[in-house]
Tab-separated table of C-alpha atoms and ligand atoms in Angstrom:
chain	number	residue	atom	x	y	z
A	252	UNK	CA	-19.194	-74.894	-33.089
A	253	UNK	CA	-19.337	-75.554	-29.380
A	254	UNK	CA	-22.644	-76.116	-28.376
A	255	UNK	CA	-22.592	-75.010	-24.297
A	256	UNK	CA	-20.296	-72.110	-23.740
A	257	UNK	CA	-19.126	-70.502	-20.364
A	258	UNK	CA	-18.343	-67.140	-19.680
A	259	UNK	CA	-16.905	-65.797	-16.319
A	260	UNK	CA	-17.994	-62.045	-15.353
A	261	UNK	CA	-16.573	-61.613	-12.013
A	262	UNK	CA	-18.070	-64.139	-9.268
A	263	UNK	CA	-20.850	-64.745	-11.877
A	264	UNK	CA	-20.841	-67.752	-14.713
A	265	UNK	CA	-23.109	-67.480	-17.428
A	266	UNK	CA	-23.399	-70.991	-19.193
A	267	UNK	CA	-25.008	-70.210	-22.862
A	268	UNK	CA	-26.587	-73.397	-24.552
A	269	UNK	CA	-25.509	-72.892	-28.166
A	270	UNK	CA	-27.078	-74.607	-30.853
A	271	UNK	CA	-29.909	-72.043	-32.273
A	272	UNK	CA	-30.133	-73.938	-35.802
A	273	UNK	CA	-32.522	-76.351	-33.640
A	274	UNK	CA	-33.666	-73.984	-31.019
A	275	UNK	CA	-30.931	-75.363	-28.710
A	276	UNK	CA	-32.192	-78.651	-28.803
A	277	UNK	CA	-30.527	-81.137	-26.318
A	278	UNK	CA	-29.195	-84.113	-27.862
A	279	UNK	CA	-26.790	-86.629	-25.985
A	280	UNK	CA	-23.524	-84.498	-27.284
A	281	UNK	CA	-25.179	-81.228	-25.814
A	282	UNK	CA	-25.905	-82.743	-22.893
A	283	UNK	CA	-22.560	-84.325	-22.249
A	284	UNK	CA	-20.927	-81.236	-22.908
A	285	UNK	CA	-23.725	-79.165	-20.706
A	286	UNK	CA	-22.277	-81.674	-17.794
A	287	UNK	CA	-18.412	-80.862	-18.820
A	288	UNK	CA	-19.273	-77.281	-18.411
A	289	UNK	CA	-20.918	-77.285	-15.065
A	290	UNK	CA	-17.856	-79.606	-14.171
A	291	UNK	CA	-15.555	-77.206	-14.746
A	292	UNK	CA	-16.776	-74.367	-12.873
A	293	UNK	CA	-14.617	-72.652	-10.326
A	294	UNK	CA	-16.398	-72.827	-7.000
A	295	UNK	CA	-13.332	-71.040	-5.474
A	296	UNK	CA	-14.075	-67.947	-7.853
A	297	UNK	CA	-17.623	-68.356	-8.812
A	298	UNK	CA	-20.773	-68.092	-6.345
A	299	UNK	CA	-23.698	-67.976	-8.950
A	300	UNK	CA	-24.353	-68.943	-12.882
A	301	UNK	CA	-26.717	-68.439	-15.232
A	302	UNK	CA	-28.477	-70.441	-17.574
A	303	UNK	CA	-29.783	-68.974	-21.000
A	304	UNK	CA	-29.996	-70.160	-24.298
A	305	UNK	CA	-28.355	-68.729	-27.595
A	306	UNK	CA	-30.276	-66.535	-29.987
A	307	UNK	CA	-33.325	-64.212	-29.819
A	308	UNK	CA	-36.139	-67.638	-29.986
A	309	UNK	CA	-35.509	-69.980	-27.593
A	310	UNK	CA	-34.097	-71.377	-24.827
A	311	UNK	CA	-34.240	-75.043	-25.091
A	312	UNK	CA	-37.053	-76.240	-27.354
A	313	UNK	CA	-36.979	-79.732	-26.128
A	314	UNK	CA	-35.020	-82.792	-26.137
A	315	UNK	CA	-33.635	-83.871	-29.702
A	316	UNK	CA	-36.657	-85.214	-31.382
A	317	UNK	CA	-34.487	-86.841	-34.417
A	318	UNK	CA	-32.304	-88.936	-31.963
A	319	UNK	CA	-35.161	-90.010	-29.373
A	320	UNK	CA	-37.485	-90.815	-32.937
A	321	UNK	CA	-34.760	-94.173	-33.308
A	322	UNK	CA	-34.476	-95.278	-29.708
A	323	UNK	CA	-35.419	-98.807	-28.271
A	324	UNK	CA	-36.747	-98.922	-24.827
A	325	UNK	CA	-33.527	-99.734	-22.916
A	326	UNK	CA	-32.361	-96.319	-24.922
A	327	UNK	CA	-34.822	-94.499	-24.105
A	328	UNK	CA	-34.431	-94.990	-20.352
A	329	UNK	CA	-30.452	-94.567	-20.634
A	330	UNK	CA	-31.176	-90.958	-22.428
A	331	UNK	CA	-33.420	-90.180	-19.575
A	332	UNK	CA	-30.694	-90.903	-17.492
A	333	UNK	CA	-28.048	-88.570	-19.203
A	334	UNK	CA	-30.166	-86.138	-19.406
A	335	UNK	CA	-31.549	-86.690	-15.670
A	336	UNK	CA	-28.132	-86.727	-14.323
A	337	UNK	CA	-27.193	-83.715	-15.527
A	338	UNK	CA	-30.289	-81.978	-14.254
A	339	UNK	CA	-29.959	-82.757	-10.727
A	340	UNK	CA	-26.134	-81.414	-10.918
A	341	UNK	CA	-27.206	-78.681	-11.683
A	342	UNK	CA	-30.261	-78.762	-9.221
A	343	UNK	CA	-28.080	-79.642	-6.520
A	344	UNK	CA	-24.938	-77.467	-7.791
A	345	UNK	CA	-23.149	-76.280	-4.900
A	346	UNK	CA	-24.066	-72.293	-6.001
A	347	UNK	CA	-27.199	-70.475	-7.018
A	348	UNK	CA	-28.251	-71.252	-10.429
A	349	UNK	CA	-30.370	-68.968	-12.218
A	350	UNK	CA	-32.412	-69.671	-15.514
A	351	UNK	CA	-32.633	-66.618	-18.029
A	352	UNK	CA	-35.125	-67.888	-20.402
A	353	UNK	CA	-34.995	-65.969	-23.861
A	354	UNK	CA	-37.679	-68.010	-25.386
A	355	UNK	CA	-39.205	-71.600	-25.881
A	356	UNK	CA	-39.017	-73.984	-22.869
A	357	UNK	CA	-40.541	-76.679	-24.300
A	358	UNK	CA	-40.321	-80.463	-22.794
A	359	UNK	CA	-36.286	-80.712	-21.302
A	360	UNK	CA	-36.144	-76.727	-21.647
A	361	UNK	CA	-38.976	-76.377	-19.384
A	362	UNK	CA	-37.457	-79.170	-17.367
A	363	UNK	CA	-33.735	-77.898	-17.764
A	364	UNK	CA	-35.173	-74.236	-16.185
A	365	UNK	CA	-36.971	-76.379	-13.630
A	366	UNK	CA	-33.466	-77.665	-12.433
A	367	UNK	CA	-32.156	-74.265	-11.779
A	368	UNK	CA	-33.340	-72.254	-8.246
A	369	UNK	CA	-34.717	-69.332	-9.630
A	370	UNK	CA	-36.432	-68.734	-13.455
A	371	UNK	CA	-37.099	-65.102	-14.851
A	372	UNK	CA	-38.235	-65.212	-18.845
A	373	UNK	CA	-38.537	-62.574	-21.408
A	374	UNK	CA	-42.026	-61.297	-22.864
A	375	UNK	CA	-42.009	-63.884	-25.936
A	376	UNK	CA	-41.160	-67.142	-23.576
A	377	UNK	CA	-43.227	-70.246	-24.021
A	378	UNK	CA	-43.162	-72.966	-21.798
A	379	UNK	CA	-45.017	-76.382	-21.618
A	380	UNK	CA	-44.476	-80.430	-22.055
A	381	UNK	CA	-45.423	-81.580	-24.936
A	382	UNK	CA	-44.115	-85.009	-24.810
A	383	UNK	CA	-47.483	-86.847	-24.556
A	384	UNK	CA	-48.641	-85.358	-28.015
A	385	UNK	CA	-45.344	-87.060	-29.363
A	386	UNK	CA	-45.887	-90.343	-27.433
A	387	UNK	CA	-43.636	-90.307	-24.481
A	388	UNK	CA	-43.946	-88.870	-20.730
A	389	UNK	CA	-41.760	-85.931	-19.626
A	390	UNK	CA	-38.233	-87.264	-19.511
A	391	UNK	CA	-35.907	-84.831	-17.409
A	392	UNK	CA	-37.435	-84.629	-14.696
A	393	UNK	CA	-40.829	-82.834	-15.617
A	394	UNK	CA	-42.927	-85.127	-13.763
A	395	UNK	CA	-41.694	-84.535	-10.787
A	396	UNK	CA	-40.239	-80.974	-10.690
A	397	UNK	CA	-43.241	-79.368	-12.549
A	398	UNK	CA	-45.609	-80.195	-9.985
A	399	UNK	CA	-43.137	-79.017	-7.253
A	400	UNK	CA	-43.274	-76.010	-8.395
A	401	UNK	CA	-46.377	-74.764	-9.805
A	402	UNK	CA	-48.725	-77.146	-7.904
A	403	UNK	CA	-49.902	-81.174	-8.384
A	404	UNK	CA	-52.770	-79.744	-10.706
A	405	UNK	CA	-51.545	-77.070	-12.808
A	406	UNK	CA	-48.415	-79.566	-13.270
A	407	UNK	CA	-50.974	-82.574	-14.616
A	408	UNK	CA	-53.491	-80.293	-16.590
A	409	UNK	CA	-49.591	-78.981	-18.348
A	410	UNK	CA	-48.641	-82.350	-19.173
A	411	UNK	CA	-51.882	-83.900	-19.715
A	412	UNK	CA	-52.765	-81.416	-22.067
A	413	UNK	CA	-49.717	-80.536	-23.601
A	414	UNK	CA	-50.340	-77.432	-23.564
A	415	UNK	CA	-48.123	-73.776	-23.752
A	416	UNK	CA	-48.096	-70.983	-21.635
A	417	UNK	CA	-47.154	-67.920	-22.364
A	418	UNK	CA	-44.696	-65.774	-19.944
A	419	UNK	CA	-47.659	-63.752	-18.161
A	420	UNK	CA	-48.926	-66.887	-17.539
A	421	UNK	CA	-45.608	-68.441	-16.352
A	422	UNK	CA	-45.335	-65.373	-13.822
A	423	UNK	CA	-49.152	-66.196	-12.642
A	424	UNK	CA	-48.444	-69.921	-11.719
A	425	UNK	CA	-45.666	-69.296	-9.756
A	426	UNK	CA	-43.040	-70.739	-12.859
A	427	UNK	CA	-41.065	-67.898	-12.969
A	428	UNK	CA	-40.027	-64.800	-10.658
A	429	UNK	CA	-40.124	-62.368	-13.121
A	430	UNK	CA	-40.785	-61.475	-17.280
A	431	UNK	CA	-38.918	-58.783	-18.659
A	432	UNK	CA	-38.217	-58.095	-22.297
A	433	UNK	CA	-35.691	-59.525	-24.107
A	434	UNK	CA	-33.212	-56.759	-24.518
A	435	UNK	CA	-33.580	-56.755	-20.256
A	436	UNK	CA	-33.341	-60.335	-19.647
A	437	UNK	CA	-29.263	-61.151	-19.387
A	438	UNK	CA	-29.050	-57.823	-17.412
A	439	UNK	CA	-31.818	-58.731	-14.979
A	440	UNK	CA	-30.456	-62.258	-14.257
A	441	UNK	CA	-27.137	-60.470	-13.499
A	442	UNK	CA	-28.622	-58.171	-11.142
A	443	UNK	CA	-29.825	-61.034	-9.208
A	444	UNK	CA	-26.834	-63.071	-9.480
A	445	UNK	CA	-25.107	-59.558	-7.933
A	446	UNK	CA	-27.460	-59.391	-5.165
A	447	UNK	CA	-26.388	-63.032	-4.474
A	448	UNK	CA	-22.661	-62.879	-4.532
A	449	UNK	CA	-22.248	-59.941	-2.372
A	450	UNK	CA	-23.748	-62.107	0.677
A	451	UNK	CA	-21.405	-64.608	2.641
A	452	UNK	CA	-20.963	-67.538	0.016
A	453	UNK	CA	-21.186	-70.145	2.608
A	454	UNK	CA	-23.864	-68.920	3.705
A	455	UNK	CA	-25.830	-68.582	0.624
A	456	UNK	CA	-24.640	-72.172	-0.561
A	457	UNK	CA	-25.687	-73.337	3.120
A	458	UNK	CA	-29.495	-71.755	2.337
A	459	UNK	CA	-29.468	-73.584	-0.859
A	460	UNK	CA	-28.311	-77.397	0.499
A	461	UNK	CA	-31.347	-76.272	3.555
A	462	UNK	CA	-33.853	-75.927	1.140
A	463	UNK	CA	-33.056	-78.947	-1.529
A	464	UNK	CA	-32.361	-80.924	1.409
A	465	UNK	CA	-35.398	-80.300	3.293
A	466	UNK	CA	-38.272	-80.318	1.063
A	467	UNK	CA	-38.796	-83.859	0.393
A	468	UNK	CA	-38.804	-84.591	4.659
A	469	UNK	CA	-41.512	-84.120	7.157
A	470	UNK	CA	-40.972	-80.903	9.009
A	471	UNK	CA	-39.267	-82.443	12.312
A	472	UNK	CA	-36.047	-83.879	9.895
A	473	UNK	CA	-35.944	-81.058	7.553
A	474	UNK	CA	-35.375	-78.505	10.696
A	475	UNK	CA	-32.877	-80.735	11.976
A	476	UNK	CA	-30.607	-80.191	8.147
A	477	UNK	CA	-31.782	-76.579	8.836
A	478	UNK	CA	-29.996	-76.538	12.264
A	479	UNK	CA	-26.683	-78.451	11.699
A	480	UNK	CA	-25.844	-76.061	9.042
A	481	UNK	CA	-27.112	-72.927	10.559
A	482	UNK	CA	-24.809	-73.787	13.078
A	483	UNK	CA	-21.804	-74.855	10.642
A	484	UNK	CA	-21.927	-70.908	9.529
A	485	UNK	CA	-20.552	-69.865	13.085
A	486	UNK	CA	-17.099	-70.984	12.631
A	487	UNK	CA	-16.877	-68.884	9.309
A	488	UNK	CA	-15.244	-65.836	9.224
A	489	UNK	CA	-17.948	-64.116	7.168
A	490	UNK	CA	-20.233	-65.126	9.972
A	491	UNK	CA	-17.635	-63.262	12.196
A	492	UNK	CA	-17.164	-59.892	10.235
A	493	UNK	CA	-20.767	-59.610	9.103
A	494	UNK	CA	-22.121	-59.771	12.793
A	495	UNK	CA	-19.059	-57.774	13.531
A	496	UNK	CA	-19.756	-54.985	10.702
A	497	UNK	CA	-23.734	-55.021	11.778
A	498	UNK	CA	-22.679	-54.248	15.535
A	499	UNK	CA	-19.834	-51.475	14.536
A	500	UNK	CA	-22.759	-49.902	12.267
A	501	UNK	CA	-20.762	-50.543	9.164
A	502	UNK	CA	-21.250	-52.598	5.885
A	503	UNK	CA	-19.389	-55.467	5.719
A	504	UNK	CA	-16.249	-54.779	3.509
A	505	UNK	CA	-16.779	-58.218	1.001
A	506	UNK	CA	-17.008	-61.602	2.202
A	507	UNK	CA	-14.566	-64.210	1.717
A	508	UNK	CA	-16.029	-67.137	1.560
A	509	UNK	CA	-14.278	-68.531	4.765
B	57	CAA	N1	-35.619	-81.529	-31.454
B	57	CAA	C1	-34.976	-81.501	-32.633
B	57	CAA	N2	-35.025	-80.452	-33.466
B	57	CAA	C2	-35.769	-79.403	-33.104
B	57	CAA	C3	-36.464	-79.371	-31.894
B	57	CAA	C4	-36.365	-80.498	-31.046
B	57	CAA	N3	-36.958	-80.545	-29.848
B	57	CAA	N4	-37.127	-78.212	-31.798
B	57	CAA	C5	-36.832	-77.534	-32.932
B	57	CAA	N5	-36.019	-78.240	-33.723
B	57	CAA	C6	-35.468	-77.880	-35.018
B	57	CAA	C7	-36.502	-78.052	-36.119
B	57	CAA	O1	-36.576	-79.399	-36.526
B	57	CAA	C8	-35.946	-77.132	-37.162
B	57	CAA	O2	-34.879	-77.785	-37.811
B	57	CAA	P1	-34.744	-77.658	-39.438
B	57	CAA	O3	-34.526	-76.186	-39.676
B	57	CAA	O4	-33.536	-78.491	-39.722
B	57	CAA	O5	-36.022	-78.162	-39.987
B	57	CAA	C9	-35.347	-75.985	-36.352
B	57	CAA	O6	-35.151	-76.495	-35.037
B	57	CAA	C10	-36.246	-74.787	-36.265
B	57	CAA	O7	-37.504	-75.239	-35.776
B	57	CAA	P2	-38.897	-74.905	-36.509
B	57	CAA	O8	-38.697	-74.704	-37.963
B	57	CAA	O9	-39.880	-75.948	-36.078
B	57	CAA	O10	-39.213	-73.491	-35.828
B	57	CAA	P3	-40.648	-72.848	-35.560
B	57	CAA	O11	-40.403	-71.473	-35.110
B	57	CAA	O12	-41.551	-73.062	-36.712
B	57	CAA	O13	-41.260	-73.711	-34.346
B	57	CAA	C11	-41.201	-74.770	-32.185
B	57	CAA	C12	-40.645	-73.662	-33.095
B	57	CAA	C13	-42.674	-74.489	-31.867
B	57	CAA	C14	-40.387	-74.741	-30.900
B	57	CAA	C15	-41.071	-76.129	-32.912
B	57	CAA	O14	-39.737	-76.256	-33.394
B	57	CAA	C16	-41.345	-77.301	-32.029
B	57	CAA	O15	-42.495	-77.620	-31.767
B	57	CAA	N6	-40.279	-77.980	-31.540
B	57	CAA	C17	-40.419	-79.167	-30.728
B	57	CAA	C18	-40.832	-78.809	-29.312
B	57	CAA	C19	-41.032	-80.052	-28.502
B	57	CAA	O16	-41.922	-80.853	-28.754
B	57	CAA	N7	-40.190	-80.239	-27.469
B	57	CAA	C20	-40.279	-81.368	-26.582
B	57	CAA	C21	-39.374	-82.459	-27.072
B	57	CAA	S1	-39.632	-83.947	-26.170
B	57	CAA	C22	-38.711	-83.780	-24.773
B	57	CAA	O17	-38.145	-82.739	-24.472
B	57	CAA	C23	-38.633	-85.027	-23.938
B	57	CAA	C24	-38.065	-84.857	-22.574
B	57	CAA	O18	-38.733	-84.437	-21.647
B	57	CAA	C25	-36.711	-85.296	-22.290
């Protein structure tokens, strides 16, 4: 069986993690193969993906709890590392990524959706890090995206705790964008991915490196990233036929992605 697949639907790639005996668990050979996948993706033919998991439960219920029950400490921190390298590809992936969560986020499923720009769950999604009740810290990345996202407390009381929220909840904190049901969920990630892909791709890949980029700086550096590639966009020729199309009172007939 092969445990991350990819499927291309016009601009849009939707990346399935595929091992729903364990709830899509990530061990080192899903991992590897999650980073072969997002390798391979087209960037001439592709301007968003999605992220879901296979099967009706879950998303990603966790990092593999039977390989991480064996490993020393110098393993430990090398799994970390696969797992953390693999998240901030796809964090800092060139295009949108956008996290359809069908179910359990639990410890590097929470993380993995935490990696992605955008997060809309069904109705029966759980999310939360568990990994103090099983003796370790978050390990991909959930100690310092968590907090990021849904605030320094909410994050800590999450981890500290380790304890689940449900999608309503999710929604409240700011986790995710949107619940839907289940049935809804692919369709409504590919109705944002749509909205996404019809705008200039440069551009939208140009938001997306302002953003990332900026966050982590005080405000007079991250304007600075903000400027140089506002100002890379006007020697595109989307930038040329959008402005173009706006002033002629027309829609733009399709970018692109010069
Ligand atoms: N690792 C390995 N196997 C897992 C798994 C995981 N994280 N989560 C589920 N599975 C396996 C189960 O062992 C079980 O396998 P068998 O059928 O061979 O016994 C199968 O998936 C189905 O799971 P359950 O029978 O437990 O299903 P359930 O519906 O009763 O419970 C669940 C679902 C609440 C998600 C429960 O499986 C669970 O608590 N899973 C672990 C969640 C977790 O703690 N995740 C965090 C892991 S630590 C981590 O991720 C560290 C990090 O930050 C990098």
């Amino acid at each position: 069986m092969e445990f991350v697949t990819y499927e291309q639907e016009g601009f849009i790639g939707v990346v399935t993690i595929n091992r729903p005996k364990a709830l899509n668990a990530l061990n080192t050979e899903v991992l590897e193969l999650l980073n072969k996948v997002v390798d391979a993706v087209d960037l001439e033919k592709t301007r968003a993906l999605i992220l879901t998991g296979a099967g009706a439960k879950s998303f990603v219920a966790g990092a593999d709890i039977s390989e991480m029950s064996l490993l020393s400490k110098a393993e430990g921190e090398n799994f970390g590392k696969i797992g953390n390298d693999v998240f901030r590809k796809i964090e800092t992936f060139p295009i949108p990524v956008i996290a359809a969560v069908n179910g359990f986020a639990l410890g590097g499923g929470c993380e993995l959706s935490l990696s992605c720009d955008i997060r809309i769950c069904s109705e029966n999604a759980l999310f939360g890090q568990p990994e103090v009740g099983l003796g370790i810290t978050p390990g991909f990345g959930g100690t310092q995206r968590l907090a990021r996202v849904v605030g320094i407390g909410k994050a800590k009381e999450m981890i500290y705790t380790a304890s689940n929220i449900k999608a309503e909840e999710a929604y409240r904190i700011g986790l995710v964008n949107k619940v839907c049901s289940a049935d809804e969920l692919l369709d409504e990630a590919k109705k944002i991915a749509k909205k996404i892909v019809r705008n200039a791709p440069i551009a939208v890949r140009a938001s997306k490196k302002a953003i990332n980029d900026g966050i982590s700086l005080d405000m007079d550096n991250a304007i600075v990233i903000e400027e140089k590639l506002f100002g890379s966009c006007f020697e595109t020729e989307d930038q040329k036929n959008g402005m173009k199309a706006f002033l002629e009172k027309r829609k733009v007939e399709g970018f692109t992605n010069k």
